[in-house]
Tab-separated table of C-alpha atoms in Angstrom:
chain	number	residue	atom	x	y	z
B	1	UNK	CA	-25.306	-9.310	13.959
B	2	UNK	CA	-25.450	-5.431	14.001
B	3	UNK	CA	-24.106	-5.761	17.710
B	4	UNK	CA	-21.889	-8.614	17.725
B	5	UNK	CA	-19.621	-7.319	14.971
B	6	UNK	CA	-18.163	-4.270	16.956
B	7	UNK	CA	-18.112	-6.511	20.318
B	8	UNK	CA	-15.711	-9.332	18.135
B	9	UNK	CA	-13.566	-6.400	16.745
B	10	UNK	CA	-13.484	-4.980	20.302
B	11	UNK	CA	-12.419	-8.088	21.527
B	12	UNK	CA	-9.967	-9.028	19.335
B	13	UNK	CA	-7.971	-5.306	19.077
B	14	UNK	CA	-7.883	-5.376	22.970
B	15	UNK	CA	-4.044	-7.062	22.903
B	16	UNK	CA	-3.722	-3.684	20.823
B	17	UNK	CA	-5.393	-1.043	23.602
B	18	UNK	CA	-3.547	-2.603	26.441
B	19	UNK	CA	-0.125	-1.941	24.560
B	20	UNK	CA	-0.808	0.789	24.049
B	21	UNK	CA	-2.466	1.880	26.551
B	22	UNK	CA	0.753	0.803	29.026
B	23	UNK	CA	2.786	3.664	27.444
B	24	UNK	CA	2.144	7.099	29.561
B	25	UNK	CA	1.511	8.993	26.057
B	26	UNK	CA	-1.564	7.864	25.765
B	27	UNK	CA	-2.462	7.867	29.239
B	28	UNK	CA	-2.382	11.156	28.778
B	29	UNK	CA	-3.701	12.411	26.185
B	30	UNK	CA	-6.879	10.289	27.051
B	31	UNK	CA	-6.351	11.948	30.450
B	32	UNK	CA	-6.599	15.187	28.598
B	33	UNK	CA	-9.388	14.542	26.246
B	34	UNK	CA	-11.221	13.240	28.867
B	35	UNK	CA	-10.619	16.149	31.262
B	36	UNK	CA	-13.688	18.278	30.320
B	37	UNK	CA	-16.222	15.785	29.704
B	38	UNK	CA	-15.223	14.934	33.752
B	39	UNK	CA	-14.977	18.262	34.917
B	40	UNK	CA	-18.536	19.036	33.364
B	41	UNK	CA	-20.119	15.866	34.218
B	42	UNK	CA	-19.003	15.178	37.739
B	43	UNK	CA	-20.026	16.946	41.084
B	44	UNK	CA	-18.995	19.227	42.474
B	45	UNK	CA	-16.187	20.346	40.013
B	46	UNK	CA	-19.074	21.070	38.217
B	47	UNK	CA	-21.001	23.623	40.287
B	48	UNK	CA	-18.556	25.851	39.658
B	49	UNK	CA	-19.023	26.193	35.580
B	50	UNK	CA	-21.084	28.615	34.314
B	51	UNK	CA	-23.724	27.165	31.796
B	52	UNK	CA	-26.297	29.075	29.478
B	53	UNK	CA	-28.758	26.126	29.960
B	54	UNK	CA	-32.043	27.329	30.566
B	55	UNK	CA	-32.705	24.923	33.382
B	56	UNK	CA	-29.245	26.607	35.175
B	57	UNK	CA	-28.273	22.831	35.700
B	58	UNK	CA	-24.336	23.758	35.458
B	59	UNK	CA	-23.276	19.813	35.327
B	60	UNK	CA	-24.961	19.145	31.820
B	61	UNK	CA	-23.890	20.160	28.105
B	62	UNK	CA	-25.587	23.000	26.484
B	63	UNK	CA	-26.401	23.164	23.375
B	64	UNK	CA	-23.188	24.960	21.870
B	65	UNK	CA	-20.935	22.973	23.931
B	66	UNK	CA	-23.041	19.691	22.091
B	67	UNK	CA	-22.294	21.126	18.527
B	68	UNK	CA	-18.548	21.953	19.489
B	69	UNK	CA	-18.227	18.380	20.606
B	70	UNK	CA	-19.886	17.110	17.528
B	71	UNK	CA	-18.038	19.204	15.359
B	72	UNK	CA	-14.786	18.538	16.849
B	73	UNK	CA	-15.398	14.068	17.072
B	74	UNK	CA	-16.505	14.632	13.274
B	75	UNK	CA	-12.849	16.446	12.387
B	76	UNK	CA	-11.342	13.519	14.628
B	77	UNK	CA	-12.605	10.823	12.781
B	78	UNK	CA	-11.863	12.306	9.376
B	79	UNK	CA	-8.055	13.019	10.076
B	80	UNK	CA	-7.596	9.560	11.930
B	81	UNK	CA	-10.067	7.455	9.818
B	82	UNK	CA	-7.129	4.788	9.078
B	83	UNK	CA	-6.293	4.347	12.664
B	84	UNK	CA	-10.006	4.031	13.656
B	85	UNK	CA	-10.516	1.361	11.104
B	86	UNK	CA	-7.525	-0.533	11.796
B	87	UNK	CA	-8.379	-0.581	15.377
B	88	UNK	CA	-12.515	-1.263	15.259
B	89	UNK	CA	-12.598	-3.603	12.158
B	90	UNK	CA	-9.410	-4.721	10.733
B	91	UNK	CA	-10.491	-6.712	7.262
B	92	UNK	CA	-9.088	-10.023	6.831
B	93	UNK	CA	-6.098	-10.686	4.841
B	94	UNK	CA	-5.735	-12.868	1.825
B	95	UNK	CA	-3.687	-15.989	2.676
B	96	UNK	CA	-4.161	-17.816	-0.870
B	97	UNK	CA	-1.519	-18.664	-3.336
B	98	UNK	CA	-0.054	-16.578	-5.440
B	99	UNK	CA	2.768	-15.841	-7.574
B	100	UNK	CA	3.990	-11.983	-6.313
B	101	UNK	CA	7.276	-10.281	-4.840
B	102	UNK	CA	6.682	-8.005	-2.089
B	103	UNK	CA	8.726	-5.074	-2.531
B	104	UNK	CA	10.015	-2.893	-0.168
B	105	UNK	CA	11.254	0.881	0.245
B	106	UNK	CA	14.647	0.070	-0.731
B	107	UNK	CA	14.299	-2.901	-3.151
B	108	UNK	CA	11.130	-1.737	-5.521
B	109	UNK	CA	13.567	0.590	-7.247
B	110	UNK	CA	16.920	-1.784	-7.706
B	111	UNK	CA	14.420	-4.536	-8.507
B	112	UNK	CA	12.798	-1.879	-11.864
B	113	UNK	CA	16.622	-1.280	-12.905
B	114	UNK	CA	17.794	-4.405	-12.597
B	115	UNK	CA	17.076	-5.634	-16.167
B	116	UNK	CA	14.387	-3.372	-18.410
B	117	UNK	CA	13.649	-6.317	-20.425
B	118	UNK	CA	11.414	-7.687	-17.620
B	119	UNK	CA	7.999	-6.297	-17.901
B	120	UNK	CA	6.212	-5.304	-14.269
B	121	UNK	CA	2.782	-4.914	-12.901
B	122	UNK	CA	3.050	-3.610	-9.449
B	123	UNK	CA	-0.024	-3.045	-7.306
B	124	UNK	CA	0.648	0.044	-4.385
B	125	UNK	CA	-1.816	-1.353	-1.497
B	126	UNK	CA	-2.460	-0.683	2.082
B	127	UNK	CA	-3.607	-3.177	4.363
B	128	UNK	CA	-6.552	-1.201	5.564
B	129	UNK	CA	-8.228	-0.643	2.500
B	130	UNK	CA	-11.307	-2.626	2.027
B	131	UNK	CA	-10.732	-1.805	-1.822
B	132	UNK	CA	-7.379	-3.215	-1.356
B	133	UNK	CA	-8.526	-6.325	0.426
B	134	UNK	CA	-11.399	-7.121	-1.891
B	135	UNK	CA	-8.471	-6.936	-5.078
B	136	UNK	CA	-5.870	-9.091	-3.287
B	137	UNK	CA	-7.566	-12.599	-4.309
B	138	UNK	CA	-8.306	-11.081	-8.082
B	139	UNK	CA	-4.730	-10.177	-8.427
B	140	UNK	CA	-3.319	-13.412	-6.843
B	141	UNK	CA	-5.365	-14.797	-9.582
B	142	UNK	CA	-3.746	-12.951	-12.469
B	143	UNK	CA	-0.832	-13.535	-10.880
B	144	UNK	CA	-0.647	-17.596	-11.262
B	145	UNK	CA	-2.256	-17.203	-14.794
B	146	UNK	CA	0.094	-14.712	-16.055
B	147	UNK	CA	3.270	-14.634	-14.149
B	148	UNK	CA	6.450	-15.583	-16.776
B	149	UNK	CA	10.142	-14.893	-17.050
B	150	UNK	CA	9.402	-11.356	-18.710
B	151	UNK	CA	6.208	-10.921	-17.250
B	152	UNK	CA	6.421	-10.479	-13.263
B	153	UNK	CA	3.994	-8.975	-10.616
B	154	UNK	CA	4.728	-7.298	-7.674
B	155	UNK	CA	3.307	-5.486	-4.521
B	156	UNK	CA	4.661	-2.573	-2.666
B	157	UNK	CA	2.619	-1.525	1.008
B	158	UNK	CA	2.719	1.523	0.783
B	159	UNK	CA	0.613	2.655	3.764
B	160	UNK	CA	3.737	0.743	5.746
B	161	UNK	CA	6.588	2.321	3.394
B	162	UNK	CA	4.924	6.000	2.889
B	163	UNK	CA	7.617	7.342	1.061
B	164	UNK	CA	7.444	5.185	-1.931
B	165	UNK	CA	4.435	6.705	-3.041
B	166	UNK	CA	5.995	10.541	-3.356
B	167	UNK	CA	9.310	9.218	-4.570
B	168	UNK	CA	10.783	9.838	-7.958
B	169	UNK	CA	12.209	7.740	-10.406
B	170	UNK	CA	14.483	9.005	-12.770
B	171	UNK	CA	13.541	10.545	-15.380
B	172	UNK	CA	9.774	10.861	-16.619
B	173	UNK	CA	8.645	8.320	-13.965
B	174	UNK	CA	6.967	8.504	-10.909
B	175	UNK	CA	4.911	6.669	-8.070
B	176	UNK	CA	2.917	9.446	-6.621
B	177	UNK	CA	-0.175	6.917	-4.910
B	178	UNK	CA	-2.055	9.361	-2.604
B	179	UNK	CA	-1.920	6.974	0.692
B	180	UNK	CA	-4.968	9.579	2.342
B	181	UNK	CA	-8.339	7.374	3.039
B	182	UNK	CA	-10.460	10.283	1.359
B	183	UNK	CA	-8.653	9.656	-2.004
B	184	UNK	CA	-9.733	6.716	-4.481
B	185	UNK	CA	-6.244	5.459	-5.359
B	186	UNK	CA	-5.738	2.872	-3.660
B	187	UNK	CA	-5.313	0.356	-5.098
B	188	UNK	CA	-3.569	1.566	-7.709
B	189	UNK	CA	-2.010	-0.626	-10.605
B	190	UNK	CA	1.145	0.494	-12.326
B	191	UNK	CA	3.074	-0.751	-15.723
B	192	UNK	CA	6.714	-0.494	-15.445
B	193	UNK	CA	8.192	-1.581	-18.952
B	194	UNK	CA	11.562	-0.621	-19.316
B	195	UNK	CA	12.241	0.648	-15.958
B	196	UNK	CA	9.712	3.342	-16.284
B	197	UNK	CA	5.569	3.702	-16.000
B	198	UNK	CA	3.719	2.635	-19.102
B	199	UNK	CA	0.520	3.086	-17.570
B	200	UNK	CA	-1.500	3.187	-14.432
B	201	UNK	CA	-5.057	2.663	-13.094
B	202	UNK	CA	-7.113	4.381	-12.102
B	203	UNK	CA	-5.798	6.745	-14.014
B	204	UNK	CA	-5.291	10.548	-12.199
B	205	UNK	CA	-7.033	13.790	-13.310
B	206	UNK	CA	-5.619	17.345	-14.219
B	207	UNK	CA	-6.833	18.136	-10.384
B	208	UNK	CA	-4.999	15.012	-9.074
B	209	UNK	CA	-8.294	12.829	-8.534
B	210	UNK	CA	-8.731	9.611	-9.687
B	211	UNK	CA	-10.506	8.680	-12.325
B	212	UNK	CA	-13.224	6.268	-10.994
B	213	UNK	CA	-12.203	2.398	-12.272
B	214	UNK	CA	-13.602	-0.904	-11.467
B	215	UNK	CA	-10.386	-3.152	-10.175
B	216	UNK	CA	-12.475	-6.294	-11.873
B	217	UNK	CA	-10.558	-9.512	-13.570
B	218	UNK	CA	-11.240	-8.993	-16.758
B	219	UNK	CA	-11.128	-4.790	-16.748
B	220	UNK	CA	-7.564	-5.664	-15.983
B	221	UNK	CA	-6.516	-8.442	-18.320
B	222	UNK	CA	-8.215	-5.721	-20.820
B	223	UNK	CA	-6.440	-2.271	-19.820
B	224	UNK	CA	-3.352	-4.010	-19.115
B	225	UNK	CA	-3.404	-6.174	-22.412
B	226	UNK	CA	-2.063	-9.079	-20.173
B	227	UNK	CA	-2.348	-11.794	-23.222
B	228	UNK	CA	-0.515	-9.760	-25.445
B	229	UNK	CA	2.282	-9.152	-22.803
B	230	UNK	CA	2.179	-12.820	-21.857
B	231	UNK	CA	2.792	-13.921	-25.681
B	232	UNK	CA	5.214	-11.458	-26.057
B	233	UNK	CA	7.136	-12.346	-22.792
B	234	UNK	CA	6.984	-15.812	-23.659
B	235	UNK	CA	8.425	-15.395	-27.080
B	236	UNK	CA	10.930	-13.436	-25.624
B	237	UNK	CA	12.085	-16.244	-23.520
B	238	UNK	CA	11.815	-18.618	-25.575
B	239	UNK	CA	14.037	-17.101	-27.938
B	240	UNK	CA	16.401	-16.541	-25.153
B	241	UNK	CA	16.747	-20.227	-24.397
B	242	UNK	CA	17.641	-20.695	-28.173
B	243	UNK	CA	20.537	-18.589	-28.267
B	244	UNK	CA	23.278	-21.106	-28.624
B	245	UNK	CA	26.058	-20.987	-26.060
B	246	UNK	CA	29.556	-19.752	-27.368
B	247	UNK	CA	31.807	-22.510	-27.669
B	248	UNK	CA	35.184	-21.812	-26.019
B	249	UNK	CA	38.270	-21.432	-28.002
B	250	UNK	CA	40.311	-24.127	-27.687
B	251	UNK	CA	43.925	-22.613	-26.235
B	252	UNK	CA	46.748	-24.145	-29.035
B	253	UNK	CA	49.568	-25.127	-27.046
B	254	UNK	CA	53.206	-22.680	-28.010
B	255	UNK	CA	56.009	-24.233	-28.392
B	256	UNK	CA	59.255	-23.227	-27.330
B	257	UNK	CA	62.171	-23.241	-29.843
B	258	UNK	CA	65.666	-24.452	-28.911
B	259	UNK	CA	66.862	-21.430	-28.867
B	260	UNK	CA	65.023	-20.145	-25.961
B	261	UNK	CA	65.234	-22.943	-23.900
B	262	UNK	CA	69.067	-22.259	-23.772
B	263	UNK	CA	68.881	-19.022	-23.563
B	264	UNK	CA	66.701	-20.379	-20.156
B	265	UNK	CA	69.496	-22.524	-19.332
């Protein structure tokens, strides 16, 4: 199983490669990165290289060009550890039902200004977050339970829409969702009541780290106080529906005196 899993993922990014692959950008750079492992490896560029081997074997590695090579594939994976992953072994998505706008760069702030009596939970994801993809069913779930007319949930990408997690709301609110793979906020679950941020999980340190959180079912019904906000956003519409509708006043007809009608004339 060890060996099949990074054949299937090979297999099925390969559509990917050969796209981009066609475009002479990458061509090269690979060209490029490749250059020196060629021109080390392959006779006879290579008998022309000097080498501090001990053998004198000028078309193999020493050992400080191994630990600059190591050094430098370790900073490459760390920097591009999102691409990697979403090339190698992209998670599966969650196709279930659920009960959640998708919001975009443009509409997640007209959609928290549109009317402040509507209470929002808005999860900031990215699609190649295993954390992300291991919450989707669990807030799905919460979603069908606890979704009502003042009570809506709602999903922003925000490793597609980067800018929404830096931009600033007016006044005391703010997104800031660190979208870097080293950082633990992603997911991250925000409160908007009002218009602005109630609360958020996991909840973000003096040092801007995030305070470790378990993004489990009933840690958020608890945190979030979802049954209180349901009753409350019930009652709320309820008490809408009861408001009775004006009646319209009834337009008495004028009459026009004798008088005017020959002054018409």
């Amino acid at each position: 199983m060890a060996v099949l899993a990074p054949l299937i993922a090979l297999v099925y990014s390969v559509p990917r490669l050969s796209r981009w692959l066609a475009q002479p950008y990458y061509l090269l750079s690979a060209l490029l990165s490749a250059a020196f492992l060629l021109v080390r490896k392959l006779p006879p560029l290579c008998h022309g290289l000097p080498t501090q081997r001990e053998d004198g074997n000028p078309c193999d590695f020493d050992w400080r060009e191994v630990e600059i090579l190591m050094f430098l594939s370790a900073i490459v994976m760390m920097k591009n550890r999102r691409s990697m992953f979403l090339m190698t072994c992209k998670p599966p998505l969650y196709m279930g039902p659920e009960y959640i706008k998708y919001f975009n760069d443009k509409t997640i702030d007209e959609e928290l200004e549109r009317d402040k009596r509507v209470t929002w939970i808005v999860e900031f994801f990215a699609n190649w977050s295993n954390d992300c993809q291991s919450f989707a069913p669990i807030y799905a779930d919460l979603s069908l339970k606890y979704n009502c007319t003042g009570l809506n949930f709602g999903k922003v990408d925000v490793g597609r829409y980067t800018d929404v997690s830096t931009r600033e709301l007016s006044g005391p609110c703010r997104y800031k969702v660190s979208t870097s793979p080293l950082t633990k906020q992603l997911p991250t679950l925000i409160l908007f009541q009002g218009g602005k941020e109630a609360m958020r999980r996991p909840q973000i340190d003096k040092k801007g780290r995030a305070v470790s959180w378990t993004f489990s079912e009933e840690n958020v019904i608890r945190e979030f106080n979802l049954n209180e906000l349901y009753q409350r956003a019930k009652k709320l519409s309820k008490a809408g529906d009861n408001i009775p509708e004006e009646q319209p006043v009834a337009s008495t007809p004028t009459t026009v005196s004798d008088g005017e009608n020959k002054k018409d004339k």
